Short mmCIF file of C-alpha atoms and ligand atoms in Angstrom, two decimals:
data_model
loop_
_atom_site.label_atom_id
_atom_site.label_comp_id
_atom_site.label_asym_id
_atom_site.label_seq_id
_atom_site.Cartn_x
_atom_site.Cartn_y
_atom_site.Cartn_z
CA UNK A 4 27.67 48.92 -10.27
CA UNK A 5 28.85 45.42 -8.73
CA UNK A 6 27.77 42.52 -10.33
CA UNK A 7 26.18 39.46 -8.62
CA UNK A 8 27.17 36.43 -10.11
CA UNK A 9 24.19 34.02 -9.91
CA UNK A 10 23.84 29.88 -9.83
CA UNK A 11 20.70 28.57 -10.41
CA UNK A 12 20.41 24.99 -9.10
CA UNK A 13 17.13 23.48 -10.78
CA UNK A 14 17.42 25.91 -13.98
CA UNK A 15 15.24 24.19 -15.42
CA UNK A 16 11.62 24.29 -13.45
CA UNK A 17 9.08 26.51 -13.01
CA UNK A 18 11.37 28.81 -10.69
CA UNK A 19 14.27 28.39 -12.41
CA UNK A 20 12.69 29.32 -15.90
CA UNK A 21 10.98 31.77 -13.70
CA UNK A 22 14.54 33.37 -12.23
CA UNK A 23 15.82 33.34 -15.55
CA UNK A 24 12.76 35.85 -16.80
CA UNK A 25 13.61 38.27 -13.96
CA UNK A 26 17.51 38.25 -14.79
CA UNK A 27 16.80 38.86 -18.08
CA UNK A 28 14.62 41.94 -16.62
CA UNK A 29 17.19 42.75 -14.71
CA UNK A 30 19.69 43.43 -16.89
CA UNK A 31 22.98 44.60 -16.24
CA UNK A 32 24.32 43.87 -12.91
CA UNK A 33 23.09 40.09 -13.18
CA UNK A 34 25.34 37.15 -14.58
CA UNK A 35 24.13 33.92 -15.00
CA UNK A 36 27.26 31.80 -14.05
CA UNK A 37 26.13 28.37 -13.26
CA UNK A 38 22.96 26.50 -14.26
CA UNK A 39 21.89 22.60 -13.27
CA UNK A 40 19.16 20.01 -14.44
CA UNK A 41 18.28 16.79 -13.77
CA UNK A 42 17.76 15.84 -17.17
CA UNK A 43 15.68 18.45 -19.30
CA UNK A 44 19.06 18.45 -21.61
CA UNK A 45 16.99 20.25 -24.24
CA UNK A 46 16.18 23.49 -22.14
CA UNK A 47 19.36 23.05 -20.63
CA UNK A 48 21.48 23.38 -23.66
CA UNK A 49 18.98 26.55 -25.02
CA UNK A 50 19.80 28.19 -21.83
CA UNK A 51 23.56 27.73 -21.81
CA UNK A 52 23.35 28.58 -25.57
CA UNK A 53 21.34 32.02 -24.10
CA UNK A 54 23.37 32.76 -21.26
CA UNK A 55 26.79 31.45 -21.55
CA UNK A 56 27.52 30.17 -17.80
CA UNK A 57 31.54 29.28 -16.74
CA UNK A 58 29.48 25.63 -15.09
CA UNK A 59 27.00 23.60 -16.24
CA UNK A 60 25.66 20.19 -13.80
CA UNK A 61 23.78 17.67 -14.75
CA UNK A 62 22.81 15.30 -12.15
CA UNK A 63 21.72 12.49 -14.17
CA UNK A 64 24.80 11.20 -15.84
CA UNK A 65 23.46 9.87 -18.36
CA UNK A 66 22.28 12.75 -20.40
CA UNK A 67 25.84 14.04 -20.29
CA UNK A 68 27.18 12.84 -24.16
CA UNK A 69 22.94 14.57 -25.65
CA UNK A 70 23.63 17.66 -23.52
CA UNK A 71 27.43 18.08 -25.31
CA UNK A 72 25.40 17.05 -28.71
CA UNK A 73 23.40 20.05 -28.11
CA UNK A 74 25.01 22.63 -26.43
CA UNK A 75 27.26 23.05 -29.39
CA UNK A 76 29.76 25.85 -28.47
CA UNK A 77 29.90 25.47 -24.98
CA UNK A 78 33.37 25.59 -23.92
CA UNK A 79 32.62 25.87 -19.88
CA UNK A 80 33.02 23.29 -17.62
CA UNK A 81 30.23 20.14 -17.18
CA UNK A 82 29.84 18.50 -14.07
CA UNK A 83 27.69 15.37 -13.88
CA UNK A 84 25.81 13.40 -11.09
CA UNK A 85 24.71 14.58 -7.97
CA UNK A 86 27.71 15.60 -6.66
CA UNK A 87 28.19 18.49 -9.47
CA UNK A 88 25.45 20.35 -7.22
CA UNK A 89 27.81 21.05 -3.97
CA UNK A 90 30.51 21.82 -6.83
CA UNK A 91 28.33 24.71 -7.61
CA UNK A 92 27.70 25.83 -4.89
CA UNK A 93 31.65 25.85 -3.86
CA UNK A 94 32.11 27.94 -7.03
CA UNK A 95 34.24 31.15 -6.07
CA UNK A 96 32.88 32.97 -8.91
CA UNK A 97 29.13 32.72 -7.35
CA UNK A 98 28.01 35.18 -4.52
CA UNK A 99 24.09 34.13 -4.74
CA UNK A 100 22.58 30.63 -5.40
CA UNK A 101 19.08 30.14 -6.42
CA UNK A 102 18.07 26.90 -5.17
CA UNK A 103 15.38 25.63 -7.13
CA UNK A 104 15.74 21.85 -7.41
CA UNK A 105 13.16 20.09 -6.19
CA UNK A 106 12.71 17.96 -2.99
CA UNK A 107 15.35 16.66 -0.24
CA UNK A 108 17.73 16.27 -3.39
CA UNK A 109 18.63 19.71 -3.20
CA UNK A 110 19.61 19.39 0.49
CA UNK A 111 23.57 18.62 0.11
CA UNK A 112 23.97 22.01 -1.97
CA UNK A 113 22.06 24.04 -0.07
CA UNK A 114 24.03 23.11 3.01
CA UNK A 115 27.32 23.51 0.88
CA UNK A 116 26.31 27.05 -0.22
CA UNK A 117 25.64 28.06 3.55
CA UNK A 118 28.97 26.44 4.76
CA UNK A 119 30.70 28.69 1.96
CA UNK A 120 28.99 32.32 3.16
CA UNK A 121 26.62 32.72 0.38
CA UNK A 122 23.68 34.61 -0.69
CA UNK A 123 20.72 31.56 -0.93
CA UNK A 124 17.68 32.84 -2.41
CA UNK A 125 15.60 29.38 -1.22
CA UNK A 126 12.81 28.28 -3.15
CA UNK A 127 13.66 24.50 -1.93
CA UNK A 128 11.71 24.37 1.15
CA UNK A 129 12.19 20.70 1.63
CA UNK A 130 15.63 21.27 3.12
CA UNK A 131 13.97 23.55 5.85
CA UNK A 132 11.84 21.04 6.44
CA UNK A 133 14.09 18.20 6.77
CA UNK A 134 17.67 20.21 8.31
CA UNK A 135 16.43 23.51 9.60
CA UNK A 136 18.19 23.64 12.41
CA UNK A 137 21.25 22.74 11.02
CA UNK A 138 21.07 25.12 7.89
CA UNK A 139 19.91 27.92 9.75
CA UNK A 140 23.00 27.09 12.55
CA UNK A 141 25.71 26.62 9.50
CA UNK A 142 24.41 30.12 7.56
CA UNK A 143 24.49 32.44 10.86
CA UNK A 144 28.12 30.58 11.63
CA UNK A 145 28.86 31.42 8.13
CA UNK A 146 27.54 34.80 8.03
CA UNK A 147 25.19 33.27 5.11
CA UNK A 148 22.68 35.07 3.84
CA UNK A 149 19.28 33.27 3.62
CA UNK A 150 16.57 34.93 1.50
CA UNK A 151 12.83 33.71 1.41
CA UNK A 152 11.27 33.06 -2.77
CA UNK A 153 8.25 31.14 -1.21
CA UNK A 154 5.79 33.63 -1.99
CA UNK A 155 4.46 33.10 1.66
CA UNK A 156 8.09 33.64 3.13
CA UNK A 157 8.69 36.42 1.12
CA UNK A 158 5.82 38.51 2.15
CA UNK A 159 6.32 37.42 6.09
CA UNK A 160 10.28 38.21 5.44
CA UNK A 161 8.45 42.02 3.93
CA UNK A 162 6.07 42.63 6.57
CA UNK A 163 8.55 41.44 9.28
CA UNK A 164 10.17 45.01 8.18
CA UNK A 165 7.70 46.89 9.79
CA UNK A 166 8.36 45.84 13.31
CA UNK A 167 11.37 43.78 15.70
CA UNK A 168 11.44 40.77 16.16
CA UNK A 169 10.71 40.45 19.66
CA UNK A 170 7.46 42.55 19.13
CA UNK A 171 6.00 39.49 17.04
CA UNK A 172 2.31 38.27 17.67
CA UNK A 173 2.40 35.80 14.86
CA UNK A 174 3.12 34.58 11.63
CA UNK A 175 -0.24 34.10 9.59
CA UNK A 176 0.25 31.98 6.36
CA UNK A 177 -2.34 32.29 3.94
CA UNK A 178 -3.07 29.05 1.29
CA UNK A 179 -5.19 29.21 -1.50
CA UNK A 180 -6.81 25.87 -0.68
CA UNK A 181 -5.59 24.32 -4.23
CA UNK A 182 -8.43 22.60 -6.04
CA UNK A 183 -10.01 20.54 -3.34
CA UNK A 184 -10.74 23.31 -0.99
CA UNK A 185 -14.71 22.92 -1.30
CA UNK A 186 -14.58 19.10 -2.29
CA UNK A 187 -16.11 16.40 -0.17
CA UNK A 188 -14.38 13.95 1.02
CA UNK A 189 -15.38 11.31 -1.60
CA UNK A 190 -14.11 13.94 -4.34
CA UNK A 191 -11.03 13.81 -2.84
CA UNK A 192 -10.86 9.87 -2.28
CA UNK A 193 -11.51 9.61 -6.44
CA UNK A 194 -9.64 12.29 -7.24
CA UNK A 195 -7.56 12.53 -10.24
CA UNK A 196 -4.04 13.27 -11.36
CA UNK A 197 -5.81 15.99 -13.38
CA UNK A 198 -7.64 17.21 -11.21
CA UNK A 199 -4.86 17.07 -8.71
CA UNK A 200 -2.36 18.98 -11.04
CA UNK A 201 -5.43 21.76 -11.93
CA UNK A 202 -4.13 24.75 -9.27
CA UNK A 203 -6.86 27.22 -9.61
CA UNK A 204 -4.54 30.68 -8.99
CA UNK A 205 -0.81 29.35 -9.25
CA UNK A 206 1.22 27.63 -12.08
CA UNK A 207 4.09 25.67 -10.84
CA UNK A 208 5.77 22.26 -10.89
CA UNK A 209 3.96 19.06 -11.01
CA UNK A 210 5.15 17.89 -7.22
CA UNK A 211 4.07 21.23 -5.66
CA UNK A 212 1.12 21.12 -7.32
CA UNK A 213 0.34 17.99 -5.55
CA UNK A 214 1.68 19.26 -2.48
CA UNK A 215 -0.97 21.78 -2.75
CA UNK A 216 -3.98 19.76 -3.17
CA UNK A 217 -3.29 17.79 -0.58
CA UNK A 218 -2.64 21.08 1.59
CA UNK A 219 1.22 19.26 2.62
CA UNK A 220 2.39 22.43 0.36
CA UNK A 221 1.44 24.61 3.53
CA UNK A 222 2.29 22.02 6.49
CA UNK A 223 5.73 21.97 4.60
CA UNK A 224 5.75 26.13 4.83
CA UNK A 225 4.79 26.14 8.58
CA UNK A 226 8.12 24.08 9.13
CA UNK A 227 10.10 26.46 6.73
CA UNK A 228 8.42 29.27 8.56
CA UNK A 229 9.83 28.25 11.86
CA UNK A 230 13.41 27.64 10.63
CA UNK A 231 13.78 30.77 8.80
CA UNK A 232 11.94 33.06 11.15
CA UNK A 233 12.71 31.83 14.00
CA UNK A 234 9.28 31.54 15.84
CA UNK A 235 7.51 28.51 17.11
CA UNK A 236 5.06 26.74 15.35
CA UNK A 237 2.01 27.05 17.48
CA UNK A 238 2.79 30.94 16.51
CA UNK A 239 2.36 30.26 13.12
CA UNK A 240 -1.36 30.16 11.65
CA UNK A 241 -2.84 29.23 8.32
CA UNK A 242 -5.63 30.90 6.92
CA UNK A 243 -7.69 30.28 3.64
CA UNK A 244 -7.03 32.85 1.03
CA UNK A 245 -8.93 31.51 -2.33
CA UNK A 246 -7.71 34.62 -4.30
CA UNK A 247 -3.79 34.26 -3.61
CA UNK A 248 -3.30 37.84 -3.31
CA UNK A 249 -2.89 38.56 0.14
CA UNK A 250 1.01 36.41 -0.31
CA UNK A 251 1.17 36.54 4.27
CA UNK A 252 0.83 38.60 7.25
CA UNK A 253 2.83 39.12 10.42
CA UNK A 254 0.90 40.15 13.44
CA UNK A 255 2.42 42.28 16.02
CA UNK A 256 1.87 42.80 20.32
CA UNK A 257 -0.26 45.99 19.52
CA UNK A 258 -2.89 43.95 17.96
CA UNK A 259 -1.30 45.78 14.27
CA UNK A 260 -1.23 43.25 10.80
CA UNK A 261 1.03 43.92 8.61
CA UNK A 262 0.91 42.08 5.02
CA UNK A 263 2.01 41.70 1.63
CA UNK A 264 -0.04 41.37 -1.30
CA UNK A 265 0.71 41.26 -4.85
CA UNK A 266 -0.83 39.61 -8.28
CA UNK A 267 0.18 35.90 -7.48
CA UNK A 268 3.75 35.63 -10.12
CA UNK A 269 6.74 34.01 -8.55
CA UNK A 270 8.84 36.76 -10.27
CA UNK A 271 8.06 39.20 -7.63
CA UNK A 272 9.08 37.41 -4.65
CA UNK A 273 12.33 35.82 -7.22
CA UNK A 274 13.31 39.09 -7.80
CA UNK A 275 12.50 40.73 -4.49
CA UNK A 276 15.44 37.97 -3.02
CA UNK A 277 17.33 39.12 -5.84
CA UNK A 278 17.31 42.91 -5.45
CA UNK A 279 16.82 42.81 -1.55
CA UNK A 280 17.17 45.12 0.44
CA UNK A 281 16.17 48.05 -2.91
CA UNK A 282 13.15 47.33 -5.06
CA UNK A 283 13.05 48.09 -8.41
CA UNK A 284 10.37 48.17 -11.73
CA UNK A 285 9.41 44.73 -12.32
CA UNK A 286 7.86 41.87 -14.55
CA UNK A 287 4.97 40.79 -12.88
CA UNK A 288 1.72 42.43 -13.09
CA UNK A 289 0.49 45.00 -10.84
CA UNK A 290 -3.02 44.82 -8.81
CA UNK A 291 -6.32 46.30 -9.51
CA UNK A 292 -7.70 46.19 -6.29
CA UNK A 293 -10.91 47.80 -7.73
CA UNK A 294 -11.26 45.05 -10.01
CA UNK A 295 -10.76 42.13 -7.92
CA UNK A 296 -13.51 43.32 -5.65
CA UNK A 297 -13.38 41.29 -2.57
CA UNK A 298 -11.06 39.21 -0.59
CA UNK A 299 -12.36 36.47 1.60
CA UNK A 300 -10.68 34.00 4.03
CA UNK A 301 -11.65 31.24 6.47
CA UNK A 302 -10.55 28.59 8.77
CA UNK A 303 -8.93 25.61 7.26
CA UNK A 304 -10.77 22.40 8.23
CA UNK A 305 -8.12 20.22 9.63
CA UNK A 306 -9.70 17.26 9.65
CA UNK A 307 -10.54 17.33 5.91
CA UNK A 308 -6.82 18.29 5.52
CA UNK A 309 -5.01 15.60 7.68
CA UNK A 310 -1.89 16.76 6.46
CA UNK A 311 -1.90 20.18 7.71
CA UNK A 312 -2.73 18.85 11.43
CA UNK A 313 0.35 16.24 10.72
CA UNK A 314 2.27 19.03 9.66
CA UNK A 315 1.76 20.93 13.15
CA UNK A 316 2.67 17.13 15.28
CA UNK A 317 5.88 16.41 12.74
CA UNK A 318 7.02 20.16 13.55
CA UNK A 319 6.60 19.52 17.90
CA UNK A 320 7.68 16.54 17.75
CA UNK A 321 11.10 17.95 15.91
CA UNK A 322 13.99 15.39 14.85
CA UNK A 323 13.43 12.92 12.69
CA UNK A 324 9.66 13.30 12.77
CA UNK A 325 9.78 16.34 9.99
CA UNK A 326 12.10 14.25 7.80
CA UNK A 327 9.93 11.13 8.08
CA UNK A 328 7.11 13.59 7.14
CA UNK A 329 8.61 14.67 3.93
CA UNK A 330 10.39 12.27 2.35
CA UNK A 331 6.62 9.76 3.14
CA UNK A 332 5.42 12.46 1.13
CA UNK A 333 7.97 12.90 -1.68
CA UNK A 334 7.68 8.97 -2.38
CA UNK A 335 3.97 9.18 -1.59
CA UNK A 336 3.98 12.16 -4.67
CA UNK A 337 6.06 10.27 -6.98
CA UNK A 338 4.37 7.24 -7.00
CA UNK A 339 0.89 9.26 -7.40
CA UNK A 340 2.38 10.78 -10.72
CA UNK A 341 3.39 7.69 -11.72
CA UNK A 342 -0.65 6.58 -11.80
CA UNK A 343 0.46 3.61 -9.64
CA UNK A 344 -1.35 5.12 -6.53
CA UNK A 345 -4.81 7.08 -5.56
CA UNK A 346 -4.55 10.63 -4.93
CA UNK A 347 -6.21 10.12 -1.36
CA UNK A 348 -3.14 7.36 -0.23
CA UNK A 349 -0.41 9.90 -0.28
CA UNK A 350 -1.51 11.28 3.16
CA UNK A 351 -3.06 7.72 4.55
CA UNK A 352 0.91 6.95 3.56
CA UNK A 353 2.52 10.03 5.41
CA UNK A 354 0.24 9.50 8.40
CA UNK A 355 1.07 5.27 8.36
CA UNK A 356 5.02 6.67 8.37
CA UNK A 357 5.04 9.21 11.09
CA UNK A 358 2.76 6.81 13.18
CA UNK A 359 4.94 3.90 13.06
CA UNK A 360 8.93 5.89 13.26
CA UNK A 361 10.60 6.13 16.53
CA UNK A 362 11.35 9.76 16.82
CA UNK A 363 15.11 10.39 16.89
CA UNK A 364 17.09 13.75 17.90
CA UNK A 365 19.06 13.28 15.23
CA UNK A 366 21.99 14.99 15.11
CA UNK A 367 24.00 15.12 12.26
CA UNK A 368 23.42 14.74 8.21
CA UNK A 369 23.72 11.12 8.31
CA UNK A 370 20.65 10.41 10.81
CA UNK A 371 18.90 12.91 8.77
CA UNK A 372 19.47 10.89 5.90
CA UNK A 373 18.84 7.57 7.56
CA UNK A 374 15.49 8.86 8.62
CA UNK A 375 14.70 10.31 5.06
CA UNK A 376 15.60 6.98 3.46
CA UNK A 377 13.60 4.96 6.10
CA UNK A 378 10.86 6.87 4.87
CA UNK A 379 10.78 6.10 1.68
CA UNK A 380 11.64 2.34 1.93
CA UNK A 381 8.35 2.20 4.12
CA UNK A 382 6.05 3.74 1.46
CA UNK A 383 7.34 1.94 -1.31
CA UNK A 384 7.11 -1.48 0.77
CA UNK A 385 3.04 -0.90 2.17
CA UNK A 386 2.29 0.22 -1.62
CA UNK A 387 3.54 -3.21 -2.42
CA UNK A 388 2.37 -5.03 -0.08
P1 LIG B 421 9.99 21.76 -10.98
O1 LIG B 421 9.62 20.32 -10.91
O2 LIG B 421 9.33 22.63 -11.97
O3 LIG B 421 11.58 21.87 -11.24
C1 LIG B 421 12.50 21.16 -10.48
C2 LIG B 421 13.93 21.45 -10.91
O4 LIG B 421 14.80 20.58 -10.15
C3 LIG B 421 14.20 21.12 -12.38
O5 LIG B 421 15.24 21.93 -12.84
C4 LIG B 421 14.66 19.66 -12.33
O6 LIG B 421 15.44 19.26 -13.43
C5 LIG B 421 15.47 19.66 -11.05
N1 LIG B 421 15.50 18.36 -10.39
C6 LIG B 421 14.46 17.51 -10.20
N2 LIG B 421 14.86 16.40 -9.54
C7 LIG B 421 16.18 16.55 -9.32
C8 LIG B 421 17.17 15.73 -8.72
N3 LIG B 421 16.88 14.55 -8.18
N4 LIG B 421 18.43 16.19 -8.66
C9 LIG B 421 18.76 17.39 -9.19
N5 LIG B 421 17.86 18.22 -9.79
C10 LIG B 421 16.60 17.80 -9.86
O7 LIG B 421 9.85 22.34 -9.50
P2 LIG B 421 9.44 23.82 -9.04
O8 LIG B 421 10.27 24.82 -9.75
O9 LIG B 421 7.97 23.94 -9.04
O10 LIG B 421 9.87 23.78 -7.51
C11 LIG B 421 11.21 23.84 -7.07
C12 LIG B 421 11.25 24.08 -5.56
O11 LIG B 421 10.71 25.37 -5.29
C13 LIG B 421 10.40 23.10 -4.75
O12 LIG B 421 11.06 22.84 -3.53
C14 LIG B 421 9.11 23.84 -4.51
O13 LIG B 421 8.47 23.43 -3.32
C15 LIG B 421 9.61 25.27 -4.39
N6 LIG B 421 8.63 26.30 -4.74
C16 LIG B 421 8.10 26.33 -5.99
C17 LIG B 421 7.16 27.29 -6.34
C18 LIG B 421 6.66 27.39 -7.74
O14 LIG B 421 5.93 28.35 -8.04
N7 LIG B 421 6.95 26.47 -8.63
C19 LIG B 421 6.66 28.25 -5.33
C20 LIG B 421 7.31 28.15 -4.06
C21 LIG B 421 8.24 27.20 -3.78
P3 LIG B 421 14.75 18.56 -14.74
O15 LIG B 421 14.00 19.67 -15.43
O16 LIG B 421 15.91 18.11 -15.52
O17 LIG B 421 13.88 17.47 -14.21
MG1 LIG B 422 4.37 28.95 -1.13
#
């Protein structure tokens, strides 16, 4: 049996832990070869301890001397600072990158790993989002391989099997609502962090959470939906799914829908990219249809969830708009963790941004970033003003 030699960019989060529990599944076959935080040094150094990569990054330099402190008996290589993420993804001794770091951060690597022909199992939409024309362009000219972990993605990418491409109706997205999905409007306005970060069917990390609530999560996943699928957005519906098991569905001409649904555990869809194109026994739970009972869905109401109806302008109004739409939002998020602003602001922020940016075509990685930073220099600057 071959062995695919993994990197895990973002080891440490919710998908990267995550990943880690479905290698370990795995078994032979799978070898953990490069792992990167931010600065969870602790977890970092248990997981090197456990799994022995060749490369270790850390992006915040600073941790460097506690990581060496702890990961006693490491003799690979450390990288440090942002940089160490493209080094990874370089790394001749990875085929398949998990990309798992959260936010545009992850963006450099993820376009490194598709310039050098690899296997990306993307959990990092924001990339998508931000250069999805330009990673999707630099994987096909690289004869990349781009695999969907968004559990959405995943089941679209599954149900996509069942038909071609050009016999495509449409791509319907289901979102569990997150925790506002029956609050009024004043809920919302209050709302906090707590009840922000309490995602009634998923568990993941603290920024997607948000994303969630606010129901940017799924404007965010029409974009990546686009990009990766190559369909246009007013193709792509979203549909309210309060039970999460029902992951996506793919319509086709003949009026047939095809879905996936599973018990909602980001190990299936991680492993799925990492077994793709066999299946095999896994670790997530299996459904009792008979037990859930029913499934319901409805309509989302776009004018309770502004962000959503953004999401659909940012995505036809294409160049910078998208990457003035995220990166609003990833500043919007942070400073929402932080306590410093109301849970209702992040969107009156994102919708302030994309109202008030000239649109550019922008062409290359350095408009993209221009655009991104622009963003974020705006929110921080009407927060203080
Ligand atoms: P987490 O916040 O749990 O983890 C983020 C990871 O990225 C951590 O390893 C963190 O390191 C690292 N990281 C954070 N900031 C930086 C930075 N500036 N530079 C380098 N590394 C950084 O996020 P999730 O695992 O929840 O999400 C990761 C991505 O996957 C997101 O794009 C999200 O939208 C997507 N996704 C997540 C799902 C989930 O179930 N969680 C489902 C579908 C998609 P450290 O621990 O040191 O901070
Ligand atoms: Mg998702």
């Amino acid at each position: 049996m071959t062995t695919r030699s993994i990197a895990i960019l973002g080891s440490t989060g919710s998908i990267g832990t995550n990943s880690l529990r479905v290698i370990d599944a795995l078994g032979d076959g799978y070898k953990v070869r490069a792992l990167s935080a931010n600065s969870s040094v602790e977890l970092l150094a248990e997981q090197t301890k456990k799994y022995r990569p060749d490369v270790v990054a850390i992006t915040n330099a600073d941790k460097a001397e506690e990581f060496r402190s702890l990961a006693t008996g490491f003799t690979g290589t450390l990288l440090t600072g942002p940089e160490s993420l493209v080094e990874i993804a370089k790394l001749e001794c990875v085929d398949t990158i998990i990309t798992a770091i959260v936010g545009a951060a992850g963006l450099p690597a993820v376009l490194e790993a598709a310039r050098e022909g690899k296997t990306l199992a993307i959990a990092n939409k924001e990339p998508l989002v931000i250069a999805g024309q330009l990673l999707m362009e630099t994987a096909r000219k690289n004869n990349a391989t781009i695999l969907p972990v968004d559990s959405e993605h995943s089941a679209i990418f599954q149900s996509l099997q069942a038909g071609r491409n050009d016999e495509v109706n449409k791509l319907i997205l289901t979102a569990s609502g997150g925790p506002f999905r029956n609050a009024t409007a004043e809920q919302i306005q209050n709302a906090s962090l707590e009840e922000a970060l309490a995602h009634p069917t998923w568990s993941m990390g603290p920024k997607i959470t948000v994303d969630s609530a606010t129901m940017m999560n799924k404007a965010l996943e029409v974009i990546e939906a686009a990009w990766l699928f190559d369909v246009p957005v007013d193709k792509i519906e979203v549909v309210i799914h309060p039970e999460s098991i029902v992951h996506s569905l793919v319509e086709f001409i003949d009026g047939s829908v095809i879905a996936q649904l599973g018990t909602p555990d980001m190990c299936m869809p991680i492993q799925y990219a990492l077994t793709f194109p066999r299946r095999v026994k896994g670790i997530a739970s299996h459904l009792k249809l008979d037990e859930l009972g029913k499934l319901t869905f409805e309509k989302p109401d776009m004018d309770v969830f502004q962000a959503l109806k953004l999401g659909y302008k940012v995505a036809k109004l294409g160049g910078s708009a998208p990457v003035v739409f995220n990166a609003a939002n990833e500043a919007a998020v942070e400073e929402f963790l932080k306590g410093s602003i109301k849970f209702a602001r992040i969107v009156e922020l994102i919708a302030y941004c994309v109202d008030t940016h000239t649109v550019n075509p922008c062409h290359s990685l350095d408009e993209l970033l221009q655009a991104d930073a622009w963003a974020r220099e705006t929110v921080n600057k009407r927060i203080a003003e």
